[in-house]
Coordinates of C-alpha atoms and ligand atoms in Angstrom, one line a residue:
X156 CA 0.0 0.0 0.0
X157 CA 1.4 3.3 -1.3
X158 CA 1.0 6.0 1.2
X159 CA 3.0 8.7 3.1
X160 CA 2.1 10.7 5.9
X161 CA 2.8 14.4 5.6
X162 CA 1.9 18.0 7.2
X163 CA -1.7 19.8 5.8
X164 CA 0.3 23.1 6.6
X165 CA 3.9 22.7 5.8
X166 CA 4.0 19.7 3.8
X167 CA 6.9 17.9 6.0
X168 CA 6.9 13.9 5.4
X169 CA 6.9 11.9 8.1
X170 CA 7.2 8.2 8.7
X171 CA 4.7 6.8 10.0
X172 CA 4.8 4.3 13.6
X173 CA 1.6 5.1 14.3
X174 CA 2.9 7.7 17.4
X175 CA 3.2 10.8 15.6
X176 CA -0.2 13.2 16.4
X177 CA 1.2 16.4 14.8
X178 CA 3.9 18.1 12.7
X179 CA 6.5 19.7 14.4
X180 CA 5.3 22.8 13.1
X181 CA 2.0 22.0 15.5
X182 CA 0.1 21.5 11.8
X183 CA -2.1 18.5 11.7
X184 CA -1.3 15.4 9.6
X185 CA -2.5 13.8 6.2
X186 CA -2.0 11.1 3.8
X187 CA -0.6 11.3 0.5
X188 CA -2.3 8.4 -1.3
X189 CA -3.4 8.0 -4.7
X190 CA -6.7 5.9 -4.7
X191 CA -6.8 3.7 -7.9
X192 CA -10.4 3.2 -7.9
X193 CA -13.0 3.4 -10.4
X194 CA -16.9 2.4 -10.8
X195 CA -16.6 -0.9 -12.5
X196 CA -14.6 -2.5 -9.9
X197 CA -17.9 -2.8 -7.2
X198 CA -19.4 -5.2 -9.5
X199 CA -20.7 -8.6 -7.2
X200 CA -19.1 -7.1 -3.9
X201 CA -20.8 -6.6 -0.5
X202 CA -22.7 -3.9 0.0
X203 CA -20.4 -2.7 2.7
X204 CA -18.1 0.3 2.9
X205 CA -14.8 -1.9 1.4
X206 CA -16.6 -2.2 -1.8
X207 CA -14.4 0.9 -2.5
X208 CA -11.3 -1.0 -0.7
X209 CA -9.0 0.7 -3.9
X210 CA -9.6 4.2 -2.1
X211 CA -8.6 3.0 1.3
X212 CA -5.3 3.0 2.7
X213 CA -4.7 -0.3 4.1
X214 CA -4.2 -3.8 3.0
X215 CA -6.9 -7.0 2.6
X216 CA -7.0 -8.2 5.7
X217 CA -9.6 -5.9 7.1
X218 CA -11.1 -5.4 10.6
X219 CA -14.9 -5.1 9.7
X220 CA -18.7 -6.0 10.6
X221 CA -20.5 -5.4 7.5
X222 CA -20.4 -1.6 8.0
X223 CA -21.4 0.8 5.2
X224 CA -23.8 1.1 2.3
X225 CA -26.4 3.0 4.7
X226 CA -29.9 3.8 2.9
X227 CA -30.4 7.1 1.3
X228 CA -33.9 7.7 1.6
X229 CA -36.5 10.6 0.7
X230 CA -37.5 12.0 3.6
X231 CA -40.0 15.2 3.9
X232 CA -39.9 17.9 6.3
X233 CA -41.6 21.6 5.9
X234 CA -42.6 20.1 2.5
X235 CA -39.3 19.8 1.4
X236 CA -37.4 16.7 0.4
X237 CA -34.4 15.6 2.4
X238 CA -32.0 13.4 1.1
X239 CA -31.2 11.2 4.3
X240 CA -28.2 9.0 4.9
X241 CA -29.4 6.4 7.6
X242 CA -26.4 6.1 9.4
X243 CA -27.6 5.6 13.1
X244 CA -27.7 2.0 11.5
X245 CA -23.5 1.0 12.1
X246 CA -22.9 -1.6 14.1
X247 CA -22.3 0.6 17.5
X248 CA -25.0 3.8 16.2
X249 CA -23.3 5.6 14.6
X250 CA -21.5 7.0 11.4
X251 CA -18.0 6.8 13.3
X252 CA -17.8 3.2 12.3
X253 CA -16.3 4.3 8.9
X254 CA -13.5 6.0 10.5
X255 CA -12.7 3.5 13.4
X256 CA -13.0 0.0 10.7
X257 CA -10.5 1.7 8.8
X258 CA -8.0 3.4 11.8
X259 CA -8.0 -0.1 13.6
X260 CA -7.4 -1.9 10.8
X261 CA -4.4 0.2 9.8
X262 CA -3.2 -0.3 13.7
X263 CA -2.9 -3.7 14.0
X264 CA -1.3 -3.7 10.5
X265 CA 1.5 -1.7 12.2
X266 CA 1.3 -4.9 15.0
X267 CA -0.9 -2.2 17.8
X268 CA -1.2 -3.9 20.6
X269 CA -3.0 -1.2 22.8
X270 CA -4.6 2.2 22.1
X271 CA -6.2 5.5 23.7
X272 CA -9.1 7.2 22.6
X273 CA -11.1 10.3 24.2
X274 CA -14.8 11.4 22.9
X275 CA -17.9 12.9 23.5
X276 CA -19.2 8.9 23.4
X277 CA -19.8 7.8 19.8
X278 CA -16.3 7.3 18.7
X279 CA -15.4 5.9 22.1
X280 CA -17.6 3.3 21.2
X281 CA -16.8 2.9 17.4
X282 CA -12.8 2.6 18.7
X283 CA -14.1 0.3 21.6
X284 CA -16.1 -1.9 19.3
X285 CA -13.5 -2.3 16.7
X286 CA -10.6 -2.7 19.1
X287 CA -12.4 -5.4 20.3
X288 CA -12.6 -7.3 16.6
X289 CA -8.9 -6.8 16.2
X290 CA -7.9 -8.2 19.7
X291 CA -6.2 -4.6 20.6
X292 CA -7.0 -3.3 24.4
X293 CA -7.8 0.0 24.5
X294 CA -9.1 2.8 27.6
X295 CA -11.5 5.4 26.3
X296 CA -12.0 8.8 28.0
X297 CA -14.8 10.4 28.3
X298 CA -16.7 13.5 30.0
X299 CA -18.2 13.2 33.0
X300 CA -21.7 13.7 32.2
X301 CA -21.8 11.2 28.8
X302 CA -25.1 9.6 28.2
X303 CA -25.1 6.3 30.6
X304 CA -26.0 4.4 27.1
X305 CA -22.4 5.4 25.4
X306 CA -20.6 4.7 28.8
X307 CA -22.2 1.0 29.2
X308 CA -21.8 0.3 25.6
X309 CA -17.8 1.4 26.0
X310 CA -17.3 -1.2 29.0
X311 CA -19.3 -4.0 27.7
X312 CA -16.9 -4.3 24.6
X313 CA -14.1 -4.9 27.0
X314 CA -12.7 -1.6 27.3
X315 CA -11.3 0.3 30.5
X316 CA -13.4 3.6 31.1
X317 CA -12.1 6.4 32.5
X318 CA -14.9 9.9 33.3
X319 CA -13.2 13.0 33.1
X320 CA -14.6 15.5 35.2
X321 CA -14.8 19.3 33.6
X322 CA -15.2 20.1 30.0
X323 CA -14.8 18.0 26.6
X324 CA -11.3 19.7 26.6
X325 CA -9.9 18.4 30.1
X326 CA -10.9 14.8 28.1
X327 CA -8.8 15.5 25.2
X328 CA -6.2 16.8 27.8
X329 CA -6.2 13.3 29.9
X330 CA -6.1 11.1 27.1
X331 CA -3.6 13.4 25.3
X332 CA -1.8 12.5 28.6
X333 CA -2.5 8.8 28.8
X334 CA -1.4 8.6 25.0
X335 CA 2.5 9.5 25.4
X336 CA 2.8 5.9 26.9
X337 CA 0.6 4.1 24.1
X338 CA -0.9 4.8 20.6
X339 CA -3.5 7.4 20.7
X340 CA -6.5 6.0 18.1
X341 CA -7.6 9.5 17.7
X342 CA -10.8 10.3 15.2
X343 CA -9.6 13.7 15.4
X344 CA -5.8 13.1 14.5
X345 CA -5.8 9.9 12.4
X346 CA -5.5 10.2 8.9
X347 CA -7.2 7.0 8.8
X348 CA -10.1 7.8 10.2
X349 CA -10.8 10.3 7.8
X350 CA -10.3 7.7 5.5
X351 CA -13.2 6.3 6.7
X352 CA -15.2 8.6 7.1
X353 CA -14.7 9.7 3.3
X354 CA -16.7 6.2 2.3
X355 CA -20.0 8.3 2.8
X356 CA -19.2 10.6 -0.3
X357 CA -17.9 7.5 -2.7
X358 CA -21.4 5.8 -1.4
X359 CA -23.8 8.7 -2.0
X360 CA -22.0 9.2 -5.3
X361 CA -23.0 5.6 -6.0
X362 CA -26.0 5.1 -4.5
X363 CA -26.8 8.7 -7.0
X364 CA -25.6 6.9 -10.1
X365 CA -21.9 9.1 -10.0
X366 CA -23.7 11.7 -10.0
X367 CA -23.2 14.8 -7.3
X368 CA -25.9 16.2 -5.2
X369 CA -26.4 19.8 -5.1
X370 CA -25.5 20.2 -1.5
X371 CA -24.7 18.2 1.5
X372 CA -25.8 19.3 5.2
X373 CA -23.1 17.7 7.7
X374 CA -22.3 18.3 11.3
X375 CA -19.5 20.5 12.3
X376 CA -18.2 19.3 15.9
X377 CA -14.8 18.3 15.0
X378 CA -15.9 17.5 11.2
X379 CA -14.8 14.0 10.7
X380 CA -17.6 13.3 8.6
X381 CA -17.5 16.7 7.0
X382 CA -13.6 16.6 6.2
X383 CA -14.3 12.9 5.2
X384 CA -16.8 13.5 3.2
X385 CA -15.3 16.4 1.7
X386 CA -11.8 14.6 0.6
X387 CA -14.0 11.6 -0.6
X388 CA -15.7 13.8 -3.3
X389 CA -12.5 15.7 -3.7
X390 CA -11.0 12.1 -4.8
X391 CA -13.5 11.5 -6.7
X392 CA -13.5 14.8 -9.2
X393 CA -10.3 14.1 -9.6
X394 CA -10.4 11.1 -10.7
X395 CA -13.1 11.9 -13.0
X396 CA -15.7 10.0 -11.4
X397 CA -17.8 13.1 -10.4
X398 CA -18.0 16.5 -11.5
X399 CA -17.0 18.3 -8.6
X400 CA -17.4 18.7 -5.1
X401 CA -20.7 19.4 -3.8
X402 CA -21.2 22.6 -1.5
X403 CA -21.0 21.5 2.0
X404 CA -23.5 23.7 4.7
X405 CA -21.5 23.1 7.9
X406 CA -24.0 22.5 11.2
X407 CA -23.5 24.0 14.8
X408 CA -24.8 24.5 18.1
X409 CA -25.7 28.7 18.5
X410 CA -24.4 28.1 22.3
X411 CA -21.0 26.1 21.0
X412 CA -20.1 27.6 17.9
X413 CA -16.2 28.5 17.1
X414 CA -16.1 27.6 13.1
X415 CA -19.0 29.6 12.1
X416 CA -18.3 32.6 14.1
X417 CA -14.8 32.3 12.6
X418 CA -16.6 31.6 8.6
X419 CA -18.5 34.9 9.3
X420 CA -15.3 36.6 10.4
X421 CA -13.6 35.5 7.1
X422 CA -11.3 34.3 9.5
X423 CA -8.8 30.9 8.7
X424 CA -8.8 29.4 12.5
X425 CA -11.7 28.7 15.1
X426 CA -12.2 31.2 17.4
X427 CA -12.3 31.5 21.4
X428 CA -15.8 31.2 22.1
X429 CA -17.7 30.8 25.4
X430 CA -20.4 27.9 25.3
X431 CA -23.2 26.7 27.4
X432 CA -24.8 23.6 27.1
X433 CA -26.4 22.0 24.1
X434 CA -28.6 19.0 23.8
X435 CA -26.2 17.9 21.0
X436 CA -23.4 16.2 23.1
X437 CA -21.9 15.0 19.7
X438 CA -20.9 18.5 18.5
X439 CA -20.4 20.5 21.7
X440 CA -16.3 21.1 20.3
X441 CA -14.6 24.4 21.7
X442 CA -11.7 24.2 20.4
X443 CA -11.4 21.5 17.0
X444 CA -8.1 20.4 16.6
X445 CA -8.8 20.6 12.3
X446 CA -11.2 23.6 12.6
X447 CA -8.8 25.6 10.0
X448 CA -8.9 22.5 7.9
X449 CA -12.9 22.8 8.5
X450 CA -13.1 26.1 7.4
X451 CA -10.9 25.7 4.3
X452 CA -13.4 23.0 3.1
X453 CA -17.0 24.7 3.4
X454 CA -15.3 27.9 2.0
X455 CA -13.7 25.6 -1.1
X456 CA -17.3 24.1 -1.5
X457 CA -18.8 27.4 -1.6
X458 CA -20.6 26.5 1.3
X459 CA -21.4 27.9 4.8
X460 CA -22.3 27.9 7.9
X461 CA -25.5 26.9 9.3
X462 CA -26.3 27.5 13.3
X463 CA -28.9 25.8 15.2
X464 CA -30.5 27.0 18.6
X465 CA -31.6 24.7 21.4
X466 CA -35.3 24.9 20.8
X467 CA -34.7 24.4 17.1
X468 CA -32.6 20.9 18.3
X469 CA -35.6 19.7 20.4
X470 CA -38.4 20.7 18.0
X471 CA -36.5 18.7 15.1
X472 CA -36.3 15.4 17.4
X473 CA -40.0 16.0 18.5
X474 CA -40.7 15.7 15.0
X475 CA -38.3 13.1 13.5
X476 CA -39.2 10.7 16.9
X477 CA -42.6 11.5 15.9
X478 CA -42.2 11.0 12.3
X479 CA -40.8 7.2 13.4
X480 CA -36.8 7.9 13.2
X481 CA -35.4 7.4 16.4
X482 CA -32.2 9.7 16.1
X483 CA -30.3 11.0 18.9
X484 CA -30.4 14.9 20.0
X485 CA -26.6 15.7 18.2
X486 CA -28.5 14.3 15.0
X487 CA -31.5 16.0 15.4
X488 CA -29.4 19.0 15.7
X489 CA -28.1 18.4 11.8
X490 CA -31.9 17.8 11.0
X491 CA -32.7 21.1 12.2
X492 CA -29.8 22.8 10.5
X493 CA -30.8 20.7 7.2
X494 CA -34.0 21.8 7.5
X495 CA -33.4 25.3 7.8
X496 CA -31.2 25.3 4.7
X497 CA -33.4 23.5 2.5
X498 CA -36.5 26.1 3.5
X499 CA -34.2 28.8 1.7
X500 CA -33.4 26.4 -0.8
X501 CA -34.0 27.0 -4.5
X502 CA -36.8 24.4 -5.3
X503 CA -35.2 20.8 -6.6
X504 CA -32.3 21.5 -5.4
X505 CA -31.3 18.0 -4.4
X506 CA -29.6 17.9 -0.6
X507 CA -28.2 15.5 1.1
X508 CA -28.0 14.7 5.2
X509 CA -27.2 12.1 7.6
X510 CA -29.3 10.6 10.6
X511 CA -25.8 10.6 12.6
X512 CA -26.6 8.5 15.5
X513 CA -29.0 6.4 17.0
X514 CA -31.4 7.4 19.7
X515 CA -31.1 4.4 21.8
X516 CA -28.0 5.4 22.9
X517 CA -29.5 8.7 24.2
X518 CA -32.9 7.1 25.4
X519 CA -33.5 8.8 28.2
X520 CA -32.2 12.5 27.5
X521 CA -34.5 12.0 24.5
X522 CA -37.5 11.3 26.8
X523 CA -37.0 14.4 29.0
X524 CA -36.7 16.3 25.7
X525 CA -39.6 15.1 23.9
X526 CA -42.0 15.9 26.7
X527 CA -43.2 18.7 25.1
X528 CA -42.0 19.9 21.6
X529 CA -40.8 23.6 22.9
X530 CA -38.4 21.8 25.2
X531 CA -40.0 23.3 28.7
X532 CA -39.6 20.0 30.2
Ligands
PLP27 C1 -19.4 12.5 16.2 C2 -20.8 12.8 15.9 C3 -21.2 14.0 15.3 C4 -20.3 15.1 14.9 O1 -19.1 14.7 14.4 P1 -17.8 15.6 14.4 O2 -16.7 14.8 13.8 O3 -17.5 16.0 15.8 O4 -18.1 16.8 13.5 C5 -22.5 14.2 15.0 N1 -23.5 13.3 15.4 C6 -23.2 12.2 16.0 C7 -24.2 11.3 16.4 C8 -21.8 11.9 16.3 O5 -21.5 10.8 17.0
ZN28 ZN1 4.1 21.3 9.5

């Protein structure tokens, strides 16, 4: 497998043990890799996420459950129709699957025997779950307050849980800390994960005949799906396979929000913001470790920034759990933000979103919030 790691700022090659986090230059770190795939070569494979296994950066022998190859369904809302990724389906509940089949795979390639990860909850448990398909311990930290769904799922796949008290930041911190002694199986740092993550453009090129919808609405915590998303169609104009990349509406919490007030700025970098709290755990991210890289895509995309408010975040699960799609609050958040977007929207414009994560793993936050649709409860 031809591939080298190398600085997104600097351009500095590195070699890659699977240790290094950053350039020296404190510039976050890439792949150059040159995917050799095309169309015809999915013919009679799974309908899984390695159908595209010529884009991705490892070798056969793959750590995987099936994942991938989510529906795409029409969905209404406000009389419009959202395009909708269902990918609260993965194996653990959510999208980080992509990213975590594809990082662990690459780690026990390099012979991994144990690993960190920190997270709000979802990509503790993606890293959990697949560490524990490729025999690799791992000890995942999370905040304090994570819902008591991510944290039991976490332990039950075998892996050592540690609550950080204080804010998502002191997590990153402590297994920052943690990971000078082992690897650190980072969603945020590893290439790989983006990797991933960058299946869901190749699929919803294919599941849209190579074609390229007019826009996508994606989260914006610490944009792995976003960036991945955004170098998957990136790969794929260059290769010929699309047209170009589709613009990319970027979603955040109003009361956590550093990338679009730094968009609106015209600034490069996210800025120092104060938050309170949001319903939607899954992007409540001060301070994104790729946020410049963030901002560089949406702007490239001739996209934007789209920010949701709290009641808008309950009043879009109120309506999705009511409309059958059991979603957690973060992905009601995207809803919202999708919704908003495609209200303004010129008409057949074709959008595409994502369900991110499943609401059982949020149960009973979602049953305090659904009480009543304006979120008094
Ligand atoms: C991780 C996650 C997000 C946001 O992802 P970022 O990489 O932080 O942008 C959105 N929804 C769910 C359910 C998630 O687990
Ligand atoms: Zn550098």
């Amino acid at each position: 497998m031809k591939y080298s790691l190398y600085c997104a700022r600097c351009g500095r090659d590195y070699y890659d043990d699977g240790r290094r986090l950053r350039c020296e230059c404190g510039g976050m770190l890439d792949l150059r890799f040159e995917p050799s795939f095309r169309p015809g070569m999915t013919v009679g494979r799974p309908y899984d996420q390695w159908r595209y296994r010529e884009a991705l950066p490892v070798g056969e022998d793959v750590v995987t459950m099936g994942e991938g190859w989510t529906p795409l369904l029409s969905v209404a809302f406000d009389g419009r129709v959202l395009l909708i990724k269902q990918e609260q389906l993965f194996p653990t509940g959510s999208y980080k699957d992509r990213g975590a089949a594809v990082m662990m795979t690459h780690l026990r390639e390099l012979g991994v025997k144990r690993v960190v990860e920190d997270s709000s909850g979802n990509a503790g448990c993606a890293v959990a779950a697949y560490a524990a398909r490729s025999g690799i311990t791992c000890d995942i930290y999370v905040p304090e307050d994570t819902s008591p769904a991510k944290t039991a799922q976490i332990e039950a796949y075998g892996a050592t849980l540690h609550r950080v008290p204080g804010t998502r930041e002191d997590t990153a911190r402590a297994a920052l800390e943690a990971a000078t002694t082992c690897v650190y199986a980072s969603h945020v740092y590893s290439p790989w994960f983006l990797h991933g993550t960058k299946t869901f453009a190749y699929e919803v090129a294919g599941q849209l005949g190579w074609t390229v919808p007019d826009t996508l609405v994606l989260p914006a915590g610490n944009g792995t799906l976003l960036l991945g998303a955004y170098l998957g169609f990136t790969e794929l104009a260059r290769a010929g396979i699309v047209s170009h990349v589709p613009r990319i509406m970027a979603v955040q919490a109003v009361t956590c929000a550093p990338l679009a007030a730094a968009f609106a700025d015209g600034l490069d970098e996210p800025v120092e913001i104060h938050t309170s709290h949001t319903a939607a755990e899954g992007i409540a991210i001060a301070i994104p470790a790729r946020g410049s890289q963030v901002l560089a895509a949406v702007r490239a995309s001739g996209g934007s920034f789209v920010t949701v408010s709290e009641q808008e975040i309950i009043a879009s699960l109120w309506d999705c759990c009511r409309g059958g799609w059991f979603i957690e609050p973060t992905s009601a958040a995207v809803i919202a933000g999708a919704r908003r977007y495609a209200r303004a929207a010129a008409p057949g414009e074709t959008i595409v979103t994502a369900f991110t994560g499943h609401g059982l793993k949020a149960a009973a936050k979602i049953a305090e919030l659904v009480e009543s649709p304006e979120g008094g409860g």
